[in-house]
Short mmCIF file of C-alpha atoms and ligand atoms in Angstrom, two decimals:
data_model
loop_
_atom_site.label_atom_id
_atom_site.label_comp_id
_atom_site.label_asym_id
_atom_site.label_seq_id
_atom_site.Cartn_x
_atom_site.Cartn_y
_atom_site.Cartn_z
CA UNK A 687 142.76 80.64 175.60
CA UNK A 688 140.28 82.11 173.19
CA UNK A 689 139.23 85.67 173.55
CA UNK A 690 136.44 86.62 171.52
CA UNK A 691 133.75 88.93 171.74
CA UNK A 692 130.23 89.08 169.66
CA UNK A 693 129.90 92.50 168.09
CA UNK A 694 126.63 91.75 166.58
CA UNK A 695 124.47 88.74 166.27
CA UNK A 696 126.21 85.78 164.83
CA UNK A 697 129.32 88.10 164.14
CA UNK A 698 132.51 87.63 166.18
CA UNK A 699 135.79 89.45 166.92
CA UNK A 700 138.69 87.37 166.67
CA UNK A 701 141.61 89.61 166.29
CA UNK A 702 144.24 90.30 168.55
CA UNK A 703 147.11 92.76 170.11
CA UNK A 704 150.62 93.36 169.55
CA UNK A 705 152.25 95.41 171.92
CA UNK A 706 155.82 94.45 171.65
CA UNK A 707 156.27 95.19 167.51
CA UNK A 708 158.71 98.18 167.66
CA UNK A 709 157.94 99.17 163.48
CA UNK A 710 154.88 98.91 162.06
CA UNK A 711 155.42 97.82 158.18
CA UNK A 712 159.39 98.02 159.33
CA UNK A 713 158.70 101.99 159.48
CA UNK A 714 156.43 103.26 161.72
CA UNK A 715 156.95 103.48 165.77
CA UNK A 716 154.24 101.93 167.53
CA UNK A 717 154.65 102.32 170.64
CA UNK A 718 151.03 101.83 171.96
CA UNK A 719 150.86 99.00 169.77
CA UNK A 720 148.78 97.60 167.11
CA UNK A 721 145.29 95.72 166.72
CA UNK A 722 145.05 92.91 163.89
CA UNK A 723 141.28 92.82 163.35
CA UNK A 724 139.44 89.54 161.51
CA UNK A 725 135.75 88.90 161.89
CA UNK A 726 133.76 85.95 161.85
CA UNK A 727 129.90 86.07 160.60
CA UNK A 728 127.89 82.22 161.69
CA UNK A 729 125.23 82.01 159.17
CA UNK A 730 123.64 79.21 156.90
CA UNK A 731 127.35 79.54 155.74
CA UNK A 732 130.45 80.59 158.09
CA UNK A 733 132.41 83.70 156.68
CA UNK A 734 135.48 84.62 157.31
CA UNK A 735 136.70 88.24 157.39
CA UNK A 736 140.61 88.24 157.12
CA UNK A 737 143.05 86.89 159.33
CA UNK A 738 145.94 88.58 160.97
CA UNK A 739 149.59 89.09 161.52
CA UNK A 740 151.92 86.12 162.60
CA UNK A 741 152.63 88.16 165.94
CA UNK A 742 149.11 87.03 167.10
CA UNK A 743 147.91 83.71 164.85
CA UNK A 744 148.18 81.37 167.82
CA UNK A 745 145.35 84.07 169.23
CA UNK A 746 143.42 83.92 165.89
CA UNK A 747 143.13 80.29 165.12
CA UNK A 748 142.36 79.42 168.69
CA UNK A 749 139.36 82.30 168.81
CA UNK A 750 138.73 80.87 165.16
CA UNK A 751 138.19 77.02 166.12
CA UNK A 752 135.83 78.18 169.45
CA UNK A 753 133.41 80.70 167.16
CA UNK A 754 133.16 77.73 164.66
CA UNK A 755 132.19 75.71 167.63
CA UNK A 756 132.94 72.32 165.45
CA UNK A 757 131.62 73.81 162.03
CA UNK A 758 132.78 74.22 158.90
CA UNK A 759 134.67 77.08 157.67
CA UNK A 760 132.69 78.04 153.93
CA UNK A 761 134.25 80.80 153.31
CA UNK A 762 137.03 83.05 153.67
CA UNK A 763 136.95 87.03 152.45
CA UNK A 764 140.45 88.87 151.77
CA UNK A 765 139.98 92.67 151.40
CA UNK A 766 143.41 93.02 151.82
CA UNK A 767 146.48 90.94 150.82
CA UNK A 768 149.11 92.72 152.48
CA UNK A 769 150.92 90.42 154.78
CA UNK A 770 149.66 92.24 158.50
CA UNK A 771 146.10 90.54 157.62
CA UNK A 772 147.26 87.10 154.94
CA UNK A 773 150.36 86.28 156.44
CA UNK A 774 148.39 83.65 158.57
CA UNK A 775 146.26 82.48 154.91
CA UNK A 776 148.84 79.58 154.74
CA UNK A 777 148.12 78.15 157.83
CA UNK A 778 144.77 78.72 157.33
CA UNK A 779 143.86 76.74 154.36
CA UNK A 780 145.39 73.75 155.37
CA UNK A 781 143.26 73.66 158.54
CA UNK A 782 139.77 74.38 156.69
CA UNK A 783 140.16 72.73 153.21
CA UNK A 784 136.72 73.00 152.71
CA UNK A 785 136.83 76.99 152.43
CA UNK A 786 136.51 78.93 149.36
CA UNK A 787 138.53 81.73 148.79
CA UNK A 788 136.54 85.02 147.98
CA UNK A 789 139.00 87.05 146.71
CA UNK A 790 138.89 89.81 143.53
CA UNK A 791 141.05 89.24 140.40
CA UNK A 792 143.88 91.07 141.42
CA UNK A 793 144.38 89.55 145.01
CA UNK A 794 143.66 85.84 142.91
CA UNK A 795 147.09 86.54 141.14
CA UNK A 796 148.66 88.01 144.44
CA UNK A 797 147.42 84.70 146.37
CA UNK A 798 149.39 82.99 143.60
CA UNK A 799 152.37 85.55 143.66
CA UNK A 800 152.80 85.33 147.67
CA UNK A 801 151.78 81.42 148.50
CA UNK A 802 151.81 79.69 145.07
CA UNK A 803 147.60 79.47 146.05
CA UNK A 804 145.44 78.79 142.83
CA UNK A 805 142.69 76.36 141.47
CA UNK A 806 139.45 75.90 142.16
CA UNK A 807 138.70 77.07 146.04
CA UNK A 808 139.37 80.65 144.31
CA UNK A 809 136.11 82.12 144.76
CA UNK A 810 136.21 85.44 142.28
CA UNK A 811 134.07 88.42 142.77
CA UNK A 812 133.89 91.88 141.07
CA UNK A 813 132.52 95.40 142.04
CA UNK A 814 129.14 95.35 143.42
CA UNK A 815 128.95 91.34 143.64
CA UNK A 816 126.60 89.80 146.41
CA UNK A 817 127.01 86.76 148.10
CA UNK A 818 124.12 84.75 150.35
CA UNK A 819 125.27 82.95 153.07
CA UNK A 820 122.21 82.44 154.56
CA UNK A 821 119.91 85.34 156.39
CA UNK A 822 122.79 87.61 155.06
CA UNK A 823 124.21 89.17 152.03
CA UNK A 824 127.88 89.85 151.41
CA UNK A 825 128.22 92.43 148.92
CA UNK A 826 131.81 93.88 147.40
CA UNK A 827 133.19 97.29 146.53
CA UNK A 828 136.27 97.86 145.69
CA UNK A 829 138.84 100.45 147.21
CA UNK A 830 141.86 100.59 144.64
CA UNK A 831 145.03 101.82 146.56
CA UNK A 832 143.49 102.25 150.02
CA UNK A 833 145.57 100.59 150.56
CA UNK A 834 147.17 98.64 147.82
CA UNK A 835 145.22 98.40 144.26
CA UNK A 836 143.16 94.91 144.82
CA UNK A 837 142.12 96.28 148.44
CA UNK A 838 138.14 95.72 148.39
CA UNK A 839 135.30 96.43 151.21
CA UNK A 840 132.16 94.67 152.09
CA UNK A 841 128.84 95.86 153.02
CA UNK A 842 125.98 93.53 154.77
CA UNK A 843 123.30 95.04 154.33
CA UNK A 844 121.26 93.40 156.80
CA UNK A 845 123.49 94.50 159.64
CA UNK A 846 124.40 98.00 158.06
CA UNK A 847 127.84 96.66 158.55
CA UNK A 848 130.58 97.86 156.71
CA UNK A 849 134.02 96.08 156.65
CA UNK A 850 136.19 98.55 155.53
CA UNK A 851 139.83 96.88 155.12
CA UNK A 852 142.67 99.54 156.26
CA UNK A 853 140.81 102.80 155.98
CA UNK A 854 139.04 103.77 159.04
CA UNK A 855 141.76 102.27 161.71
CA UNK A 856 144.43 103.36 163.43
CA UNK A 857 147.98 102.53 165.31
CA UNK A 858 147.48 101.33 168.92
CA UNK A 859 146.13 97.96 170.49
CA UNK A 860 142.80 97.78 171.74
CA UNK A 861 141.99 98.03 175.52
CA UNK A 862 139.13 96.49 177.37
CA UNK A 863 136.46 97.99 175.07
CA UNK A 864 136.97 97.22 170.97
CA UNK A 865 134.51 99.92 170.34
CA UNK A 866 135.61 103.43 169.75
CA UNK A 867 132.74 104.36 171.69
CA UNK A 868 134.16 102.77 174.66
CA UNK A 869 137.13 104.73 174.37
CA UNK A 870 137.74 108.18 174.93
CA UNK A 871 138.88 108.30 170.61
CA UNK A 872 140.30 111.78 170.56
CA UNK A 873 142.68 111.10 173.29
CA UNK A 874 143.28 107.32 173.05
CA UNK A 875 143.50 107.42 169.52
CA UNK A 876 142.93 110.40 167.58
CA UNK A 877 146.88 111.26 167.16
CA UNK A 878 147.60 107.59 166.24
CA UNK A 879 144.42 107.19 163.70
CA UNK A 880 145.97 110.52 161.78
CA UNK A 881 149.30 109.65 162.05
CA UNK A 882 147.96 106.08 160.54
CA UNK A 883 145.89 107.91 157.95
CA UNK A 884 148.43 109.86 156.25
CA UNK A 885 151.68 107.61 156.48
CA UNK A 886 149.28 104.71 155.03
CA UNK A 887 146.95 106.08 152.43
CA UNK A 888 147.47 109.94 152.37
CA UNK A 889 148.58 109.53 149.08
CA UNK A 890 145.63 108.34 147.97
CA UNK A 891 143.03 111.22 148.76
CA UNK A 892 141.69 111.05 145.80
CA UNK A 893 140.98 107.52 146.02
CA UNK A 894 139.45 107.88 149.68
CA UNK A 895 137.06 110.34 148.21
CA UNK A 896 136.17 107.99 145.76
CA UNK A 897 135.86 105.61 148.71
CA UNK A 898 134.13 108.06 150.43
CA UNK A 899 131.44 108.54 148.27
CA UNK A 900 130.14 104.45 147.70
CA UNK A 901 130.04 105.01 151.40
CA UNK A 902 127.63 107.05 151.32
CA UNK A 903 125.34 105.66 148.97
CA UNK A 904 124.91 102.63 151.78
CA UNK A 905 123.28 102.80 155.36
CA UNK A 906 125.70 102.26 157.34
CA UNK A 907 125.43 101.25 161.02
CA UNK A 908 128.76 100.14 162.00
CA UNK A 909 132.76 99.79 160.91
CA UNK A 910 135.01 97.29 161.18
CA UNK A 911 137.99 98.29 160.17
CA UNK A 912 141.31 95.83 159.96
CA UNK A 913 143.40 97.98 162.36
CA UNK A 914 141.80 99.98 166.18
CA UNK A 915 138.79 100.14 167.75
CA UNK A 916 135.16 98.93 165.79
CA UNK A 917 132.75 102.07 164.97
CA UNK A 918 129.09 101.83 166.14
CA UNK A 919 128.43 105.30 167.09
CA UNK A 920 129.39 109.13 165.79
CA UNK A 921 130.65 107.39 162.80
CA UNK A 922 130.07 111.32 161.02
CA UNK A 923 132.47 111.89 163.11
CA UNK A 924 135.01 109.37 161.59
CA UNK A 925 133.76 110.18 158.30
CA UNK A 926 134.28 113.92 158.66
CA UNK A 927 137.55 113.19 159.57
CA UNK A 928 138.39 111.61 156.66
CA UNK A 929 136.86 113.77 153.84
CA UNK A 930 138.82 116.27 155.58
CA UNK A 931 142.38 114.05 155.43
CA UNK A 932 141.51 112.93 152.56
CA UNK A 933 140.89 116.40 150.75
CA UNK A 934 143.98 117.51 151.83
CA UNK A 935 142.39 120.25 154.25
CA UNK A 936 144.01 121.16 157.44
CA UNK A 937 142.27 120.03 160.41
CA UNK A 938 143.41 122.59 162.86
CA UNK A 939 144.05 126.57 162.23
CA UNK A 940 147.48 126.74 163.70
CA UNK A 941 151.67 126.40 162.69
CA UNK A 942 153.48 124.24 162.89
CA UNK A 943 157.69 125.37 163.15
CA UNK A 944 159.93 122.66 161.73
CA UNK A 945 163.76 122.93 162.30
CA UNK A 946 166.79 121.32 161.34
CA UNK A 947 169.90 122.78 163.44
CA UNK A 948 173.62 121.35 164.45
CA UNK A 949 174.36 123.67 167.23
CA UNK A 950 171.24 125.44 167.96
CA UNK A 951 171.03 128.42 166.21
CA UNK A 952 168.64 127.80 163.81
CA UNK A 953 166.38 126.12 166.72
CA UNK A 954 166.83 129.38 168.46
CA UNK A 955 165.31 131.16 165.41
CA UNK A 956 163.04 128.74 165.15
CA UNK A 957 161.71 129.23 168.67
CA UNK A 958 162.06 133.37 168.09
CA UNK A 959 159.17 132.57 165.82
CA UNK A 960 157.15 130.45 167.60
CA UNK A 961 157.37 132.61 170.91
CA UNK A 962 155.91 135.78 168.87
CA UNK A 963 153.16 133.56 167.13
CA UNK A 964 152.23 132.40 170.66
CA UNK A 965 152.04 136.09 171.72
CA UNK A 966 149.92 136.67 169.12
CA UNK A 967 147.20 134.03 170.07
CA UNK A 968 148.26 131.81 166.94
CA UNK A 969 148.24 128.41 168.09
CA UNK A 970 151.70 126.87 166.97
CA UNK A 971 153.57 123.70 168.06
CA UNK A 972 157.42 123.15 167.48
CA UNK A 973 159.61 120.10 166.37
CA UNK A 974 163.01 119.03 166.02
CA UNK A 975 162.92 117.48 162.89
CA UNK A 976 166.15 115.43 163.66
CA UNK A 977 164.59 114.07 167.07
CA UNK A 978 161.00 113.63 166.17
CA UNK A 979 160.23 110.63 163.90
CA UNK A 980 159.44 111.30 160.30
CA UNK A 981 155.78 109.74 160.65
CA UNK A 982 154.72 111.92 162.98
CA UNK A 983 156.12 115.15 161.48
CA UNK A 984 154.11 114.26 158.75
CA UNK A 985 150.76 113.97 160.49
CA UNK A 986 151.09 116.89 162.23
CA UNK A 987 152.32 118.83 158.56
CA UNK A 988 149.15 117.44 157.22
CA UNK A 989 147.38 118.62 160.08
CA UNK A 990 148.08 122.40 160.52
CA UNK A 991 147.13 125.18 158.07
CA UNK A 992 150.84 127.27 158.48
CA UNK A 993 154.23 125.39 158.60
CA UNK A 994 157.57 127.23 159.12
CA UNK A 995 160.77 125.46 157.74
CA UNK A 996 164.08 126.47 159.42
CA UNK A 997 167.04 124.57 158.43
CA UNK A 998 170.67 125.12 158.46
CA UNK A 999 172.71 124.47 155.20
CA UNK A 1000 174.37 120.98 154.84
CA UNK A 1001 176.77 119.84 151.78
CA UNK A 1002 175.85 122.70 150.01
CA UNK A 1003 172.15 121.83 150.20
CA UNK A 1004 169.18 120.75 153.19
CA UNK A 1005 170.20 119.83 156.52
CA UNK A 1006 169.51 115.78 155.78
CA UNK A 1007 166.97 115.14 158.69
CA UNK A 1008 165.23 118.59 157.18
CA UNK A 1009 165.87 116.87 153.81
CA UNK A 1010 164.47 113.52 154.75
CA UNK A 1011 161.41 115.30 155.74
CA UNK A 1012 160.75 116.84 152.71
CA UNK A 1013 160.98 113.87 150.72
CA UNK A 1014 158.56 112.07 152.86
CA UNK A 1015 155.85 114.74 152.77
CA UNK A 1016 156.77 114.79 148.75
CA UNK A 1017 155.94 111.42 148.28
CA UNK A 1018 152.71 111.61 150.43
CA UNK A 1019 151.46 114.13 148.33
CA UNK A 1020 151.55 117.27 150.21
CA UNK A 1021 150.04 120.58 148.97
CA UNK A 1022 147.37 123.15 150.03
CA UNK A 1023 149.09 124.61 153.01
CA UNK A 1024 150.57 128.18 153.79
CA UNK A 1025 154.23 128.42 154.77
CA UNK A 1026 157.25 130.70 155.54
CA UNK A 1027 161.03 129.60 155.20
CA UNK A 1028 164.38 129.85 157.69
CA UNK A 1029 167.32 129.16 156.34
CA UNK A 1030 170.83 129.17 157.94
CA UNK A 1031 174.71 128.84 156.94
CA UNK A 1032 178.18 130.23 158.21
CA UNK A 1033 179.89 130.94 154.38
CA UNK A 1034 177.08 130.19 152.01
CA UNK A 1035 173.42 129.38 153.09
CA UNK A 1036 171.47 127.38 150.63
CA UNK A 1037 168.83 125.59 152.83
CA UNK A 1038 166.29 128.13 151.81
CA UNK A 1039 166.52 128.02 148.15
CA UNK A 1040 166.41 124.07 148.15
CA UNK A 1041 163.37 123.65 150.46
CA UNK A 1042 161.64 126.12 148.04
CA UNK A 1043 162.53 123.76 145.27
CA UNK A 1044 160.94 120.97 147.19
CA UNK A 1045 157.89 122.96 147.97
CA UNK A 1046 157.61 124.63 144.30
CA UNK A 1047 156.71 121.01 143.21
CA UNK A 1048 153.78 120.90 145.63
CA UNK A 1049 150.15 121.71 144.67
CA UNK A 1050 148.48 125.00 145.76
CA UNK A 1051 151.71 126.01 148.21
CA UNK A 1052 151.73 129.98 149.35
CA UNK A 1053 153.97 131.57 151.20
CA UNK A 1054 152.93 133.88 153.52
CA UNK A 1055 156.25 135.94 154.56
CA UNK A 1056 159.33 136.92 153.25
CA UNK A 1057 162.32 134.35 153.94
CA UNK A 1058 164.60 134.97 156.45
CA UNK A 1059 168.54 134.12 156.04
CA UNK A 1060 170.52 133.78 158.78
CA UNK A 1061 173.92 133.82 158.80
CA UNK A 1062 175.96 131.44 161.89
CA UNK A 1063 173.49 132.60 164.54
CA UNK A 1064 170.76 135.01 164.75
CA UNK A 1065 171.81 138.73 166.00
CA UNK A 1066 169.69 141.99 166.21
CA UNK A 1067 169.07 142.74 162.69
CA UNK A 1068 167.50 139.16 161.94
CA UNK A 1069 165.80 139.13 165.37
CA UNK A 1070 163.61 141.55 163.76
CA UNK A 1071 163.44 139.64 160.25
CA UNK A 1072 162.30 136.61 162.56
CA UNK A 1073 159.59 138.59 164.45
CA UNK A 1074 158.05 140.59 161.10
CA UNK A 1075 157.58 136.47 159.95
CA UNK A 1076 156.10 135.60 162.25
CA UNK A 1077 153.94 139.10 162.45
CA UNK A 1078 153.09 138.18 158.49
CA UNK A 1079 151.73 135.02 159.49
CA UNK A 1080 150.15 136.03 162.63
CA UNK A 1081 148.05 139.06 160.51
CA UNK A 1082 147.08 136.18 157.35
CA UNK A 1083 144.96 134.10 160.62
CA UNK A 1084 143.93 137.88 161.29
CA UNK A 1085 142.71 138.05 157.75
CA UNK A 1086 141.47 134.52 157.03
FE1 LIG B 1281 146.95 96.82 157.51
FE2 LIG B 1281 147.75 97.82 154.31
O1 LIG B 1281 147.69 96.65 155.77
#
């Protein structure tokens, strides 16, 4: 049965929940779920905004047909051709022939590339376009890799709406309210929306920046994003949070200890150091990177201003959950953050000088104490190494 809800005059929600999809994009637990959000706006013409994941189509095209209420569908927008919003654009276009396809150059040839979809119901639009369907105008910027390079954005002026594709959503299905302000954000969704943010686009800050700042040439009221809760309210709030992510600035003045260890050694250093930074007042959390999942030790390494690495020596190089880690945060363009290095190994510890290898390839990196070596398990001598660390970083938050 249809579920819909009118988010503004003549505009509908018609997305739906998935709370049984263990991987998001086949690598990223979700284990409160995931919103697909599509939008429909009843004008002169009918408009389209996206349409969803297969998990919840059935959902869609039932909420579609009841918001038509018998009409015809004019027009359908993609801002975003990954398959979690067009993986439903088959089905679609064989129940609304009548629909033209607004769609920018480079989602034309991925229509093509995915469906074998071309001819003349491709509607083409570039940068800064405007279409009238009526009382309102649809008008298109583009947002080149946030998520993928033909992602665009929409703006109606008229409603102060902004449809903003990926950015500005988050893991986790809706509840009763689909407004963030009928949520309690920092705890419902906070965690999920940075964890979302940085394993999605925090690659790209540059290009959110660029986002960024077309947003705030426009008036905006409200954001519908393809993915959580819609934003009426606070949205500087939401936008704060996102020149800071997307800057690369830590969000919270704390460390964060990251270890690797086999027999629990090195996690017993590791929690040496994040005992004495807690004595000191620093606020510091602790993970097992070989326990935790990647995405999340990401987020919160994006998050915090300090990290401590600890990892025991493995095949003459990185402990490999340790190592994993340190790819991932590689190839989502980490930098700008203050650090201090644990390494461990019974004949011949390496860990250390590898994870500064890593880290020497990372923008605007500083390390803020002398490494520590241990050697099988930590004894008297390094028990004071550990605690003058942790003193070093505990006296730069004195400092800074
Ligand atoms: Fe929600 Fe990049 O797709």
């Amino acid at each position: 049965m249809q579920n819909i809800t009118e988010i503004s005059e003549d505009l509908f929600y018609l997305g739906g929940n998935d709370r049984r999809i263990a991987l998001f994009e086949s690598a990223f637990p979700v284990p409160r779920g995931v919103s697909y959000n599509s939008y429909l706006l009843k004008d002169e013409k009918t408009v389209l905004f996206d349409t969803v994941d297969l998990a919840v189509s059935e959902l869609f095209f039932e909420n579609l047909a009841y918001a038509l209420g018998g009409r015809t569908l004019d027009y359908v927008v993609i801002h975003h051709m990954e398959p979690d919003h067009s993986a439903s654009f088959s089905r679609l276009i064989e129940r609304y022939p009548e629909a033209k396809i607004v769609v920018n150059a480079k989602t034309a040839k991925m229509l093509e590339n995915y469906f074998g979809f071309t001819g003349e119901r491709i509607f083409l639009v570039k940068e800064g376009d405007a279409l009238s369907v009526g009382k309102h105008t649809v008008s298109f910027l583009f947002a080149p890799m946030v998520h993928w390079p033909e992602v665009m954005m929409s703006y109606i002026p008229e409603k102060k709406l902004l449809f903003s594709a990926d950015a500005f959503g988050t893991f986790g299905a809706l509840g009763g309210s689909i407004f963030a302000d009928g949520v309690d954000f920092d705890r419902e969704f906070l965690d999920d929306a940075r964890r979302y943010y940085f394993n999605i686009v925090g690659k790209y800050g540059v290009q959110v920046q660029n986002v960024l700042k077309k947003a705030a040439a426009l008036e905006i009221g409200m954001i519908c994003p393809l993915h959580g809760p819609i934003w009426r309210k606070d949205l500087k709030y939401l936008l704060a949070k996102y020149d800071t992510w997307s800057r690369y600035e830590p969000e919270t003045q704390g460390t964060v200890v990251f270890y690797a260890s086999v027999y629990g050694h090195t996690q017993n250093a590791a929690e040496i150091v994040a005992r004495r930074l807690g004595e000191k007042g620093v606020p510091v959390k602790i993970y097992d990177v070989s326990v935790t999942h990647v995405s999340e030790l990401l987020s919160e390494a994006f998050r915090y201003s300090h990290l401590v690495l600890c990892s025991t020596t493995y095949n003459n190089g990185i402990f490999v959950s340790m190592d994993d880690f340190l790819h991932d945060l590689t190839a989502h363009n980490f930098q700008k953050r203050k650090y201090a290095l644990v390494e461990n190994g019974s004949w011949s510890p390496q860990a250390g000088g590898h994870m500064q290898a890593a880290i020497s390839a990372w923008s605007g990196m500083e390390e803020v104490a002398e490494k520590v070596t241990l050697l099988s398990s930590v004894n008297e001598a390094t028990r004071e190494k550990l605690l003058a660390l942790a003193d070093a970083i505990a006296l730069d938050f004195e400092q800074n």
